[in-house]
């Protein structure tokens, strides 16, 4: 599936299970007719995740980077199918793991928290018979005509993987002398901080144009 293809409202998006088979037998925590809505909501939540969009646009996950997003949506759906008691923290762990394992990206902005919470909100609403959040996300997607979300407030810098290990691991590496200096650096995504408003002598907020920044 291309990054601009419309997700199906009746099934998982095309290419959802391209990388490996995924079975989507769900526990019926909400009416069966809402199962496709849940899959659609998961897909939209991932589609709106800016750092994942950056990773796909730059093909950090290889030529099938966009398909991996579809695959991830299927894995999250399967997570709930296998354990209806899945919590937001479980989704966060999966998001971070896939982002690092498949795209080589480590996050510092904790945006996975918002994505996981949105998915949990969708599931809760569907269990109550509401499709409000899914419909809102679908409407936003249609308004953009399938275009990727803006990624202007995402900053990516190269980070040293070794710096992420704790002191115990560092000591072990030094003792074993087993550090590979040829390892590619990890990419660490961080959100750009918003510029603080400038106040003049009279207490008024200055309006600064883009060129003045």
mmCIF file of C-alpha atoms in Angstrom:
data_model
loop_
_atom_site.group_PDB
_atom_site.id
_atom_site.type_symbol
_atom_site.label_atom_id
_atom_site.label_comp_id
_atom_site.label_asym_id
_atom_site.label_seq_id
_atom_site.Cartn_x
_atom_site.Cartn_y
_atom_site.Cartn_z
ATOM 1 C CA UNK A 1 0.000 0.000 0.000
ATOM 2 C CA UNK A 2 1.272 3.447 -0.824
ATOM 3 C CA UNK A 3 1.399 6.200 1.763
ATOM 4 C CA UNK A 4 -1.488 7.967 0.017
ATOM 5 C CA UNK A 5 -3.868 5.020 -0.377
ATOM 6 C CA UNK A 6 -7.164 5.182 1.459
ATOM 7 C CA UNK A 7 -7.576 2.628 4.236
ATOM 8 C CA UNK A 8 -10.454 0.225 3.818
ATOM 9 C CA UNK A 9 -13.376 0.674 6.187
ATOM 10 C CA UNK A 10 -14.289 -3.015 5.907
ATOM 11 C CA UNK A 11 -10.931 -4.632 6.520
ATOM 12 C CA UNK A 12 -7.354 -3.871 7.365
ATOM 13 C CA UNK A 13 -5.557 -1.635 4.923
ATOM 14 C CA UNK A 14 -3.953 -3.382 1.923
ATOM 15 C CA UNK A 15 -0.506 -4.640 2.797
ATOM 16 C CA UNK A 16 -1.361 -4.869 6.500
ATOM 17 C CA UNK A 17 0.043 -8.390 6.752
ATOM 18 C CA UNK A 18 2.678 -8.218 4.030
ATOM 19 C CA UNK A 19 5.723 -8.688 6.229
ATOM 20 C CA UNK A 20 4.399 -11.631 8.193
ATOM 21 C CA UNK A 21 1.061 -13.390 8.671
ATOM 22 C CA UNK A 22 -1.187 -11.798 11.253
ATOM 23 C CA UNK A 23 -4.470 -13.243 12.485
ATOM 24 C CA UNK A 24 -7.073 -10.790 13.670
ATOM 25 C CA UNK A 25 -9.572 -12.804 15.714
ATOM 26 C CA UNK A 26 -10.812 -10.264 18.224
ATOM 27 C CA UNK A 27 -12.367 -10.685 21.594
ATOM 28 C CA UNK A 28 -15.798 -9.113 21.378
ATOM 29 C CA UNK A 29 -15.365 -6.229 23.799
ATOM 30 C CA UNK A 30 -17.495 -4.191 21.385
ATOM 31 C CA UNK A 31 -20.084 -5.112 18.728
ATOM 32 C CA UNK A 32 -18.680 -7.170 15.853
ATOM 33 C CA UNK A 33 -19.635 -4.520 13.302
ATOM 34 C CA UNK A 34 -17.160 -2.158 14.995
ATOM 35 C CA UNK A 35 -14.139 -4.424 14.559
ATOM 36 C CA UNK A 36 -13.291 -2.907 11.180
ATOM 37 C CA UNK A 37 -13.745 0.539 12.730
ATOM 38 C CA UNK A 38 -11.175 -0.309 15.386
ATOM 39 C CA UNK A 39 -8.670 -1.420 12.749
ATOM 40 C CA UNK A 40 -9.358 1.763 10.806
ATOM 41 C CA UNK A 41 -8.891 3.861 13.938
ATOM 42 C CA UNK A 42 -5.541 2.224 14.703
ATOM 43 C CA UNK A 43 -4.370 2.910 11.160
ATOM 44 C CA UNK A 44 -5.405 6.560 11.346
ATOM 45 C CA UNK A 45 -3.658 6.996 14.709
ATOM 46 C CA UNK A 46 -0.430 5.714 13.174
ATOM 47 C CA UNK A 47 -0.958 7.757 10.005
ATOM 48 C CA UNK A 48 -1.123 10.900 12.136
ATOM 49 C CA UNK A 49 2.062 10.079 14.069
ATOM 50 C CA UNK A 50 4.541 12.630 12.763
ATOM 51 C CA UNK A 51 7.797 10.855 13.549
ATOM 52 C CA UNK A 52 6.553 7.663 11.890
ATOM 53 C CA UNK A 53 5.701 9.747 8.841
ATOM 54 C CA UNK A 54 9.247 11.162 8.825
ATOM 55 C CA UNK A 55 10.667 7.644 9.043
ATOM 56 C CA UNK A 56 8.515 6.522 6.122
ATOM 57 C CA UNK A 57 9.287 9.549 3.965
ATOM 58 C CA UNK A 58 13.012 8.974 4.473
ATOM 59 C CA UNK A 59 12.637 5.203 4.067
ATOM 60 C CA UNK A 60 14.521 4.503 7.277
ATOM 61 C CA UNK A 61 12.744 1.173 7.317
ATOM 62 C CA UNK A 62 13.840 0.359 3.783
ATOM 63 C CA UNK A 63 11.767 0.396 0.581
ATOM 64 C CA UNK A 64 8.813 -1.188 2.395
ATOM 65 C CA UNK A 65 8.709 1.501 5.102
ATOM 66 C CA UNK A 66 5.074 2.410 4.365
ATOM 67 C CA UNK A 67 4.017 -1.243 4.415
ATOM 68 C CA UNK A 68 5.574 -1.565 7.855
ATOM 69 C CA UNK A 69 3.119 1.038 9.145
ATOM 70 C CA UNK A 70 0.268 -1.147 7.897
ATOM 71 C CA UNK A 71 1.913 -4.176 9.459
ATOM 72 C CA UNK A 72 2.288 -2.333 12.778
ATOM 73 C CA UNK A 73 -1.421 -1.505 12.745
ATOM 74 C CA UNK A 74 -2.139 -5.202 12.327
ATOM 75 C CA UNK A 75 0.184 -6.100 15.187
ATOM 76 C CA UNK A 76 -1.547 -3.635 17.524
ATOM 77 C CA UNK A 77 -4.917 -5.068 16.535
ATOM 78 C CA UNK A 78 -3.606 -8.570 17.222
ATOM 79 C CA UNK A 79 -2.275 -7.395 20.594
ATOM 80 C CA UNK A 80 -5.803 -6.554 21.704
ATOM 81 C CA UNK A 81 -7.196 -9.715 20.109
ATOM 82 C CA UNK A 82 -4.819 -11.908 22.082
ATOM 83 C CA UNK A 83 -5.260 -9.947 25.320
ATOM 84 C CA UNK A 84 -8.401 -7.799 25.707
ATOM 85 C CA UNK A 85 -6.908 -6.414 28.925
ATOM 86 C CA UNK A 86 -4.109 -4.707 26.971
ATOM 87 C CA UNK A 87 -3.334 -1.270 28.423
ATOM 88 C CA UNK A 88 -1.924 1.931 26.960
ATOM 89 C CA UNK A 89 1.534 1.146 28.327
ATOM 90 C CA UNK A 90 1.576 -2.117 26.371
ATOM 91 C CA UNK A 91 0.811 -0.233 23.172
ATOM 92 C CA UNK A 92 3.519 2.321 23.953
ATOM 93 C CA UNK A 93 6.098 -0.442 24.357
ATOM 94 C CA UNK A 94 5.151 -1.945 21.001
ATOM 95 C CA UNK A 95 5.290 1.446 19.264
ATOM 96 C CA UNK A 96 8.754 2.186 20.630
ATOM 97 C CA UNK A 97 10.042 -1.287 19.886
ATOM 98 C CA UNK A 98 8.864 -1.298 16.272
ATOM 99 C CA UNK A 99 10.100 2.238 15.684
ATOM 100 C CA UNK A 100 13.560 1.256 16.896
ATOM 101 C CA UNK A 101 13.753 -2.255 15.459
ATOM 102 C CA UNK A 102 12.220 -1.528 12.056
ATOM 103 C CA UNK A 103 13.190 2.127 11.482
ATOM 104 C CA UNK A 104 16.277 2.599 13.671
ATOM 105 C CA UNK A 105 14.701 5.509 15.549
ATOM 106 C CA UNK A 106 14.681 6.264 19.268
ATOM 107 C CA UNK A 107 12.251 8.837 20.596
ATOM 108 C CA UNK A 108 12.842 11.600 23.100
ATOM 109 C CA UNK A 109 9.534 13.430 22.714
ATOM 110 C CA UNK A 110 7.285 10.680 24.136
ATOM 111 C CA UNK A 111 4.744 11.136 21.331
ATOM 112 C CA UNK A 112 4.043 7.411 21.505
ATOM 113 C CA UNK A 113 2.048 8.176 24.662
ATOM 114 C CA UNK A 114 -0.494 10.287 22.767
ATOM 115 C CA UNK A 115 -0.792 7.691 19.997
ATOM 116 C CA UNK A 116 -1.430 4.899 22.500
ATOM 117 C CA UNK A 117 -3.971 6.979 24.400
ATOM 118 C CA UNK A 118 -5.839 7.783 21.207
ATOM 119 C CA UNK A 119 -6.044 4.084 20.354
ATOM 120 C CA UNK A 120 -7.341 3.342 23.856
ATOM 121 C CA UNK A 121 -9.912 6.128 23.500
ATOM 122 C CA UNK A 122 -11.104 4.654 20.218
ATOM 123 C CA UNK A 123 -11.484 1.230 21.792
ATOM 124 C CA UNK A 124 -13.392 2.622 24.773
ATOM 125 C CA UNK A 125 -15.733 4.621 22.543
ATOM 126 C CA UNK A 126 -16.451 1.624 20.333
ATOM 127 C CA UNK A 127 -17.270 -0.478 23.387
ATOM 128 C CA UNK A 128 -19.875 2.183 24.190
ATOM 129 C CA UNK A 129 -21.225 2.183 20.646
ATOM 130 C CA UNK A 130 -19.568 5.451 19.601
ATOM 131 C CA UNK A 131 -17.422 5.977 16.498
ATOM 132 C CA UNK A 132 -16.747 9.663 17.194
ATOM 133 C CA UNK A 133 -12.931 9.613 17.220
ATOM 134 C CA UNK A 134 -12.639 7.249 14.254
ATOM 135 C CA UNK A 135 -15.042 9.397 12.240
ATOM 136 C CA UNK A 136 -13.108 12.540 13.175
ATOM 137 C CA UNK A 137 -9.794 11.011 12.093
ATOM 138 C CA UNK A 138 -11.340 9.744 8.866
ATOM 139 C CA UNK A 139 -12.758 13.205 8.129
ATOM 140 C CA UNK A 140 -9.341 14.805 8.691
ATOM 141 C CA UNK A 141 -7.728 12.227 6.406
ATOM 142 C CA UNK A 142 -10.296 12.900 3.689
ATOM 143 C CA UNK A 143 -9.827 16.668 4.067
ATOM 144 C CA UNK A 144 -6.100 16.188 3.391
ATOM 145 C CA UNK A 145 -7.025 13.921 0.466
ATOM 146 C CA UNK A 146 -4.774 11.207 1.827
ATOM 147 C CA UNK A 147 -1.703 13.414 2.059
ATOM 148 C CA UNK A 148 0.792 12.767 4.839
ATOM 149 C CA UNK A 149 0.594 14.937 7.940
ATOM 150 C CA UNK A 150 2.940 17.898 8.319
ATOM 151 C CA UNK A 151 6.251 17.048 9.960
ATOM 152 C CA UNK A 152 7.597 20.582 10.334
ATOM 153 C CA UNK A 153 7.855 20.416 14.125
ATOM 154 C CA UNK A 154 9.880 17.204 14.172
ATOM 155 C CA UNK A 155 13.643 17.395 14.510
ATOM 156 C CA UNK A 156 15.898 14.417 13.935
ATOM 157 C CA UNK A 157 19.491 14.174 15.023
ATOM 158 C CA UNK A 158 22.021 11.392 15.108
ATOM 159 C CA UNK A 159 22.530 9.827 18.495
ATOM 160 C CA UNK A 160 25.097 7.446 19.907
ATOM 161 C CA UNK A 161 23.497 4.121 20.762
ATOM 162 C CA UNK A 162 26.197 3.344 23.320
ATOM 163 C CA UNK A 163 25.243 6.482 25.262
ATOM 164 C CA UNK A 164 21.796 5.006 25.890
ATOM 165 C CA UNK A 165 23.092 1.976 27.778
ATOM 166 C CA UNK A 166 23.251 2.126 31.552
ATOM 167 C CA UNK A 167 26.490 2.121 33.502
ATOM 168 C CA UNK A 168 26.395 -1.644 34.012
ATOM 169 C CA UNK A 169 26.273 -2.300 30.279
ATOM 170 C CA UNK A 170 29.032 0.223 29.673
ATOM 171 C CA UNK A 171 31.278 -1.511 32.182
ATOM 172 C CA UNK A 172 30.538 -4.878 30.598
ATOM 173 C CA UNK A 173 31.390 -3.586 27.121
ATOM 174 C CA UNK A 174 34.653 -2.128 28.350
ATOM 175 C CA UNK A 175 35.629 -5.365 30.052
ATOM 176 C CA UNK A 176 34.748 -7.526 27.075
ATOM 177 C CA UNK A 177 36.280 -5.127 24.557
ATOM 178 C CA UNK A 178 33.405 -6.064 22.279
ATOM 179 C CA UNK A 179 32.272 -2.646 21.058
ATOM 180 C CA UNK A 180 31.846 -2.414 17.282
ATOM 181 C CA UNK A 181 32.916 1.063 16.217
ATOM 182 C CA UNK A 182 31.422 0.485 12.771
ATOM 183 C CA UNK A 183 27.847 0.316 14.060
ATOM 184 C CA UNK A 184 25.618 2.937 12.451
ATOM 185 C CA UNK A 185 24.445 5.628 14.874
ATOM 186 C CA UNK A 186 20.833 5.522 15.988
ATOM 187 C CA UNK A 187 18.524 8.292 14.861
ATOM 188 C CA UNK A 188 16.884 10.069 17.772
ATOM 189 C CA UNK A 189 13.720 12.026 17.108
ATOM 190 C CA UNK A 190 12.943 15.031 19.260
ATOM 191 C CA UNK A 191 10.250 17.670 18.960
ATOM 192 C CA UNK A 192 11.383 21.209 18.221
ATOM 193 C CA UNK A 193 10.538 23.481 21.178
ATOM 194 C CA UNK A 194 8.174 26.323 20.379
ATOM 195 C CA UNK A 195 9.768 29.753 20.454
ATOM 196 C CA UNK A 196 8.944 31.694 23.609
ATOM 197 C CA UNK A 197 6.910 34.878 23.016
ATOM 198 C CA UNK A 198 8.954 38.093 23.022
ATOM 199 C CA UNK A 199 7.699 40.860 25.312
ATOM 200 C CA UNK A 200 8.617 44.500 24.659
ATOM 201 C CA UNK A 201 9.252 47.213 27.264
ATOM 202 C CA UNK A 202 5.549 48.104 27.459
ATOM 203 C CA UNK A 203 4.529 44.537 28.164
ATOM 204 C CA UNK A 204 3.155 43.825 24.698
ATOM 205 C CA UNK A 205 3.881 40.582 22.866
ATOM 206 C CA UNK A 206 5.975 41.114 19.744
ATOM 207 C CA UNK A 207 4.828 39.509 16.504
ATOM 208 C CA UNK A 208 7.869 37.939 14.880
ATOM 209 C CA UNK A 209 7.731 36.934 11.227
ATOM 210 C CA UNK A 210 9.352 33.793 9.895
ATOM 211 C CA UNK A 211 12.289 35.738 8.477
ATOM 212 C CA UNK A 212 12.979 37.257 11.861
ATOM 213 C CA UNK A 213 13.376 33.902 13.539
#
